[in-house]
Each structure stands twice: as structure tokens, then as C-alpha cells.
């Protein structure tokens, strides 16, 4: 008699994250080898992501995608899933801009540790939108190991996105908690 087998469980952290996401609806990421779960059902978050994605909707050069993972170089298991990524499909589809919306329950300075992770992953730009404060922060790289520059502003002020975008992103009317 052969032993009865249950469903196969993934053996890698990324597979576990996918399984948890499917089973719970939570956003599951693997940051520095740790599984991090985040709720994604907040109406403020969803509307913020929809509006920012819409700002890129008329531009054929860029596509804004929800749920697109950003992988850590040299470690396929380490992966973050920003609220939104903006990428150029004609240039290989690698994310150029990650957008994170700070959850209402976030403690601290609004994803500063995650900004370090994105810097190590060689992401050129990170936009953090904080509906708790009605504020934004744009983190940009200058070719070094980390983000070299952080610009901050309030909702209502446009975010001047540097090259390769060379455009302003409106924040007027973004929802707040």
C-alpha cells in the first residue's frame, strides 16, 4: 500500500509567498529572507493606485502594472511586490518606478526599510505615497549603491519625475485617510 500524499507544498520562499497570496488575498513578499504580509483591501490604497496608474494610461511608452514583483539581483527568492510598477515594455519590461502606498496601520516613517531594499535591487525610482499625512516622497538613484536623493512634498504638489520620464505626476485629489 502506498502512503497517501497531500498537496505538494512549495519548498522555496517565493512559492510559499504565492501560496499565501492565493489563499488569503494578502500581499506576500519575501524581504531579506522573511515573509512579509500586507493587507491590500483598503479603498484608499486602491483608489490611489488607480489614479497613479491612470496618469500613465495615455502614454504608449509606459505601462503601469499592479502586482508585478521586483526581484533582488542574485537571489531569485527575495522579491518585493510594490503596489504599482511603471515599466517600458519595449526596453525589456524591467520596472523603472515602484509606487508604494503607506498602509493606514504602518508604524514609523512610511516604508524607509523597504526603500533600502529597492535601492539594493537597483530600482531607479521609488515613489512613496502616504495617505495618512497627505504627503509623498520620491527616492531616486544616481548610480551608487543606494538612493542618493529624496524629494518630499504634499498632496496637491506635482511630483517631478526625472529621466527617463521627464514629466510631472499630479497628486491633487489623491485620497487620504
PDB file of C-alpha atoms in Angstrom:
ATOM      1  CA  UNK A   1       0.000   0.000   0.000  1.00  0.00           C
ATOM      2  CA  UNK A   2       1.415   3.376  -0.969  1.00  0.00           C
ATOM      3  CA  UNK A   3       1.254   6.210   1.521  1.00  0.00           C
ATOM      4  CA  UNK A   4      -1.364   8.815   0.839  1.00  0.00           C
ATOM      5  CA  UNK A   5       0.094  12.122  -0.272  1.00  0.00           C
ATOM      6  CA  UNK A   6      -1.434  15.517   0.300  1.00  0.00           C
ATOM      7  CA  UNK A   7      -0.908  18.509  -1.941  1.00  0.00           C
ATOM      8  CA  UNK A   8       2.697  19.392  -2.533  1.00  0.00           C
ATOM      9  CA  UNK A   9       3.795  22.478  -0.683  1.00  0.00           C
ATOM     10  CA  UNK A  10       6.362  24.790  -2.187  1.00  0.00           C
ATOM     11  CA  UNK A  11       9.888  24.450  -0.887  1.00  0.00           C
ATOM     12  CA  UNK A  12      11.092  27.926  -1.775  1.00  0.00           C
ATOM     13  CA  UNK A  13      10.114  31.219  -0.080  1.00  0.00           C
ATOM     14  CA  UNK A  14       8.732  32.685  -3.278  1.00  0.00           C
ATOM     15  CA  UNK A  15       6.450  29.700  -3.780  1.00  0.00           C
ATOM     16  CA  UNK A  16       5.214  29.997  -0.193  1.00  0.00           C
ATOM     17  CA  UNK A  17       4.504  33.703  -0.797  1.00  0.00           C
ATOM     18  CA  UNK A  18       2.439  32.858  -3.910  1.00  0.00           C
ATOM     19  CA  UNK A  19       0.532  30.188  -1.986  1.00  0.00           C
ATOM     20  CA  UNK A  20      -0.235  32.579   0.883  1.00  0.00           C
ATOM     21  CA  UNK A  21      -1.395  35.269  -1.557  1.00  0.00           C
ATOM     22  CA  UNK A  22      -3.772  32.862  -3.304  1.00  0.00           C
ATOM     23  CA  UNK A  23      -5.121  31.505  -0.025  1.00  0.00           C
ATOM     24  CA  UNK A  24      -5.570  34.771   1.877  1.00  0.00           C
ATOM     25  CA  UNK A  25      -5.673  37.659  -0.585  1.00  0.00           C
ATOM     26  CA  UNK A  26      -2.849  39.332   1.342  1.00  0.00           C
ATOM     27  CA  UNK A  27       0.166  40.723  -0.468  1.00  0.00           C
ATOM     28  CA  UNK A  28       3.028  38.373   0.390  1.00  0.00           C
ATOM     29  CA  UNK A  29       6.635  39.425  -0.146  1.00  0.00           C
ATOM     30  CA  UNK A  30       9.982  37.909   0.738  1.00  0.00           C
ATOM     31  CA  UNK A  31      12.268  40.654   2.022  1.00  0.00           C
ATOM     32  CA  UNK A  32      15.682  39.634   3.274  1.00  0.00           C
ATOM     33  CA  UNK A  33      14.505  36.035   3.557  1.00  0.00           C
ATOM     34  CA  UNK A  34      11.476  36.922   5.715  1.00  0.00           C
ATOM     35  CA  UNK A  35       7.875  36.527   4.618  1.00  0.00           C
ATOM     36  CA  UNK A  36       6.063  39.879   4.945  1.00  0.00           C
ATOM     37  CA  UNK A  37       2.265  40.046   4.650  1.00  0.00           C
ATOM     38  CA  UNK A  38       0.303  43.215   3.897  1.00  0.00           C
ATOM     39  CA  UNK A  39      -3.421  43.837   3.513  1.00  0.00           C
ATOM     40  CA  UNK A  40      -4.402  45.145   0.093  1.00  0.00           C
ATOM     41  CA  UNK A  41      -8.137  45.661   0.544  1.00  0.00           C
ATOM     42  CA  UNK A  42      -8.030  49.315   1.615  1.00  0.00           C
ATOM     43  CA  UNK A  43     -10.237  51.551  -0.557  1.00  0.00           C
ATOM     44  CA  UNK A  44      -7.837  54.493  -0.163  1.00  0.00           C
ATOM     45  CA  UNK A  45      -4.934  52.360  -1.404  1.00  0.00           C
ATOM     46  CA  UNK A  46      -6.929  51.006  -4.327  1.00  0.00           C
ATOM     47  CA  UNK A  47      -8.091  54.471  -5.441  1.00  0.00           C
ATOM     48  CA  UNK A  48      -4.578  55.912  -5.084  1.00  0.00           C
ATOM     49  CA  UNK A  49      -3.103  53.121  -7.217  1.00  0.00           C
ATOM     50  CA  UNK A  50      -5.885  53.517  -9.810  1.00  0.00           C
ATOM     51  CA  UNK A  51      -5.248  57.262 -10.154  1.00  0.00           C
ATOM     52  CA  UNK A  52      -1.477  56.971 -10.394  1.00  0.00           C
ATOM     53  CA  UNK A  53      -1.780  54.159 -12.955  1.00  0.00           C
ATOM     54  CA  UNK A  54      -4.230  56.308 -14.905  1.00  0.00           C
ATOM     55  CA  UNK A  55      -1.656  59.081 -15.159  1.00  0.00           C
ATOM     56  CA  UNK A  56       0.447  56.729 -17.324  1.00  0.00           C
ATOM     57  CA  UNK A  57      -2.515  55.287 -19.249  1.00  0.00           C
ATOM     58  CA  UNK A  58      -2.311  57.554 -22.282  1.00  0.00           C
ATOM     59  CA  UNK A  59       1.425  57.108 -22.810  1.00  0.00           C
ATOM     60  CA  UNK A  60       2.263  54.154 -25.113  1.00  0.00           C
ATOM     61  CA  UNK A  61       5.876  54.117 -23.919  1.00  0.00           C
ATOM     62  CA  UNK A  62       4.976  53.238 -20.317  1.00  0.00           C
ATOM     63  CA  UNK A  63       2.757  50.673 -18.680  1.00  0.00           C
ATOM     64  CA  UNK A  64       1.649  50.724 -15.061  1.00  0.00           C
ATOM     65  CA  UNK A  65       1.119  47.254 -13.574  1.00  0.00           C
ATOM     66  CA  UNK A  66      -0.199  46.158 -10.180  1.00  0.00           C
ATOM     67  CA  UNK A  67       1.199  43.046  -8.516  1.00  0.00           C
ATOM     68  CA  UNK A  68       4.397  42.924 -10.567  1.00  0.00           C
ATOM     69  CA  UNK A  69       7.272  41.561  -8.468  1.00  0.00           C
ATOM     70  CA  UNK A  70      10.661  43.234  -8.229  1.00  0.00           C
ATOM     71  CA  UNK A  71      13.392  40.652  -7.735  1.00  0.00           C
ATOM     72  CA  UNK A  72      16.590  41.074  -5.794  1.00  0.00           C
ATOM     73  CA  UNK A  73      19.627  40.576  -8.037  1.00  0.00           C
ATOM     74  CA  UNK A  74      21.452  37.313  -7.344  1.00  0.00           C
ATOM     75  CA  UNK A  75      18.615  35.993  -5.135  1.00  0.00           C
ATOM     76  CA  UNK A  76      15.531  34.800  -7.012  1.00  0.00           C
ATOM     77  CA  UNK A  77      13.750  34.035  -3.723  1.00  0.00           C
ATOM     78  CA  UNK A  78      13.947  37.616  -2.429  1.00  0.00           C
ATOM     79  CA  UNK A  79      11.086  39.532  -4.021  1.00  0.00           C
ATOM     80  CA  UNK A  80       9.007  42.615  -3.218  1.00  0.00           C
ATOM     81  CA  UNK A  81       5.624  43.342  -4.734  1.00  0.00           C
ATOM     82  CA  UNK A  82       5.021  47.102  -4.811  1.00  0.00           C
ATOM     83  CA  UNK A  83       1.518  48.484  -5.112  1.00  0.00           C
ATOM     84  CA  UNK A  84       2.347  49.563  -8.659  1.00  0.00           C
ATOM     85  CA  UNK A  85       5.314  49.418 -11.021  1.00  0.00           C
ATOM     86  CA  UNK A  86       5.841  51.501 -14.120  1.00  0.00           C
ATOM     87  CA  UNK A  87       7.940  49.924 -16.837  1.00  0.00           C
ATOM     88  CA  UNK A  88       8.790  50.301 -20.501  1.00  0.00           C
ATOM     89  CA  UNK A  89       7.801  47.082 -22.274  1.00  0.00           C
ATOM     90  CA  UNK A  90       9.917  47.971 -25.322  1.00  0.00           C
ATOM     91  CA  UNK A  91      13.022  48.196 -23.116  1.00  0.00           C
ATOM     92  CA  UNK A  92      12.725  44.734 -21.571  1.00  0.00           C
ATOM     93  CA  UNK A  93       9.955  45.450 -19.087  1.00  0.00           C
ATOM     94  CA  UNK A  94      12.215  45.970 -16.056  1.00  0.00           C
ATOM     95  CA  UNK A  95      10.499  48.278 -13.534  1.00  0.00           C
ATOM     96  CA  UNK A  96      11.764  51.854 -13.598  1.00  0.00           C
ATOM     97  CA  UNK A  97       9.434  53.231 -10.922  1.00  0.00           C
ATOM     98  CA  UNK A  98       7.867  51.443  -7.960  1.00  0.00           C
ATOM     99  CA  UNK A  99       4.943  53.079  -6.191  1.00  0.00           C
ATOM    100  CA  UNK A 100       4.178  52.179  -2.592  1.00  0.00           C
ATOM    101  CA  UNK A 101       1.115  53.438  -0.731  1.00  0.00           C
ATOM    102  CA  UNK A 102       1.711  53.546   3.020  1.00  0.00           C
ATOM    103  CA  UNK A 103      -0.930  51.466   4.830  1.00  0.00           C
ATOM    104  CA  UNK A 104      -3.027  53.160   7.497  1.00  0.00           C
ATOM    105  CA  UNK A 105      -1.652  50.837  10.192  1.00  0.00           C
ATOM    106  CA  UNK A 106       2.019  51.394   9.227  1.00  0.00           C
ATOM    107  CA  UNK A 107       4.125  52.349  12.193  1.00  0.00           C
ATOM    108  CA  UNK A 108       7.104  54.608  11.729  1.00  0.00           C
ATOM    109  CA  UNK A 109       8.384  56.617   8.821  1.00  0.00           C
ATOM    110  CA  UNK A 110       6.481  55.062   5.959  1.00  0.00           C
ATOM    111  CA  UNK A 111       8.464  52.215   4.452  1.00  0.00           C
ATOM    112  CA  UNK A 112      12.014  53.546   4.928  1.00  0.00           C
ATOM    113  CA  UNK A 113      13.354  49.985   5.282  1.00  0.00           C
ATOM    114  CA  UNK A 114      11.668  48.966   2.071  1.00  0.00           C
ATOM    115  CA  UNK A 115      13.321  51.905   0.312  1.00  0.00           C
ATOM    116  CA  UNK A 116      16.687  50.392   1.223  1.00  0.00           C
ATOM    117  CA  UNK A 117      15.563  47.071  -0.244  1.00  0.00           C
ATOM    118  CA  UNK A 118      14.546  48.735  -3.544  1.00  0.00           C
ATOM    119  CA  UNK A 119      17.909  50.538  -3.662  1.00  0.00           C
ATOM    120  CA  UNK A 120      19.786  47.246  -3.328  1.00  0.00           C
ATOM    121  CA  UNK A 121      17.523  45.807  -6.069  1.00  0.00           C
ATOM    122  CA  UNK A 122      18.793  48.600  -8.379  1.00  0.00           C
ATOM    123  CA  UNK A 123      15.393  50.189  -8.913  1.00  0.00           C
ATOM    124  CA  UNK A 124      15.933  53.716 -10.290  1.00  0.00           C
ATOM    125  CA  UNK A 125      12.922  55.422  -8.672  1.00  0.00           C
ATOM    126  CA  UNK A 126      10.624  54.804  -5.712  1.00  0.00           C
ATOM    127  CA  UNK A 127       7.553  56.926  -5.053  1.00  0.00           C
ATOM    128  CA  UNK A 128       6.064  56.556  -1.579  1.00  0.00           C
ATOM    129  CA  UNK A 129       2.578  58.000  -1.179  1.00  0.00           C
ATOM    130  CA  UNK A 130       1.360  58.488   2.387  1.00  0.00           C
ATOM    131  CA  UNK A 131      -2.416  58.987   2.630  1.00  0.00           C
ATOM    132  CA  UNK A 132      -2.117  59.270   6.431  1.00  0.00           C
ATOM    133  CA  UNK A 133      -0.248  62.558   6.054  1.00  0.00           C
ATOM    134  CA  UNK A 134      -1.261  63.582   2.518  1.00  0.00           C
ATOM    135  CA  UNK A 135       2.423  63.577   1.572  1.00  0.00           C
ATOM    136  CA  UNK A 136       4.760  61.960  -0.962  1.00  0.00           C
ATOM    137  CA  UNK A 137       8.460  61.092  -1.130  1.00  0.00           C
ATOM    138  CA  UNK A 138      10.384  60.396  -4.321  1.00  0.00           C
ATOM    139  CA  UNK A 139      13.565  58.374  -3.863  1.00  0.00           C
ATOM    140  CA  UNK A 140      15.995  58.406  -6.784  1.00  0.00           C
ATOM    141  CA  UNK A 141      19.333  56.795  -7.547  1.00  0.00           C
ATOM    142  CA  UNK A 142      22.399  58.394  -9.032  1.00  0.00           C
ATOM    143  CA  UNK A 143      24.231  55.202  -9.966  1.00  0.00           C
ATOM    144  CA  UNK A 144      25.528  54.467  -6.470  1.00  0.00           C
ATOM    145  CA  UNK A 145      24.566  51.688  -4.089  1.00  0.00           C
ATOM    146  CA  UNK A 146      21.604  53.466  -2.520  1.00  0.00           C
ATOM    147  CA  UNK A 147      19.107  56.174  -3.156  1.00  0.00           C
ATOM    148  CA  UNK A 148      21.052  59.404  -3.392  1.00  0.00           C
ATOM    149  CA  UNK A 149      18.187  61.836  -3.318  1.00  0.00           C
ATOM    150  CA  UNK A 150      14.847  62.121  -1.598  1.00  0.00           C
ATOM    151  CA  UNK A 151      12.379  64.815  -2.545  1.00  0.00           C
ATOM    152  CA  UNK A 152       9.309  65.353  -0.429  1.00  0.00           C
ATOM    153  CA  UNK A 153       6.062  67.159  -0.999  1.00  0.00           C
ATOM    154  CA  UNK A 154       2.405  67.318  -0.074  1.00  0.00           C
ATOM    155  CA  UNK A 155      -0.623  66.115  -1.973  1.00  0.00           C
ATOM    156  CA  UNK A 156      -1.596  68.847  -4.371  1.00  0.00           C
ATOM    157  CA  UNK A 157       2.021  69.413  -5.424  1.00  0.00           C
ATOM    158  CA  UNK A 158       3.126  67.643  -8.589  1.00  0.00           C
ATOM    159  CA  UNK A 159       5.900  65.053  -8.390  1.00  0.00           C
ATOM    160  CA  UNK A 160       8.541  65.939 -10.995  1.00  0.00           C
ATOM    161  CA  UNK A 161       9.693  62.552 -12.262  1.00  0.00           C
ATOM    162  CA  UNK A 162      13.271  62.681 -13.606  1.00  0.00           C
ATOM    163  CA  UNK A 163      14.585  60.919 -16.714  1.00  0.00           C
ATOM    164  CA  UNK A 164      13.567  58.665 -18.295  1.00  0.00           C
ATOM    165  CA  UNK A 165      10.107  60.075 -17.612  1.00  0.00           C
ATOM    166  CA  UNK A 166      10.696  63.833 -17.769  1.00  0.00           C
ATOM    167  CA  UNK A 167       7.138  64.568 -16.691  1.00  0.00           C
ATOM    168  CA  UNK A 168       5.158  65.623 -13.670  1.00  0.00           C
ATOM    169  CA  UNK A 169       2.787  63.317 -11.838  1.00  0.00           C
ATOM    170  CA  UNK A 170      -0.257  65.077 -10.349  1.00  0.00           C
ATOM    171  CA  UNK A 171      -1.165  64.350  -6.731  1.00  0.00           C
ATOM    172  CA  UNK A 172      -4.102  66.737  -6.391  1.00  0.00           C
ATOM    173  CA  UNK A 173      -7.187  64.825  -5.373  1.00  0.00           C
ATOM    174  CA  UNK A 174      -5.412  61.690  -4.130  1.00  0.00           C
ATOM    175  CA  UNK A 175      -7.468  60.228  -1.269  1.00  0.00           C
ATOM    176  CA  UNK A 176      -6.401  60.492   2.357  1.00  0.00           C
ATOM    177  CA  UNK A 177      -7.344  58.530   5.478  1.00  0.00           C
TER     178      UNK A 177
END
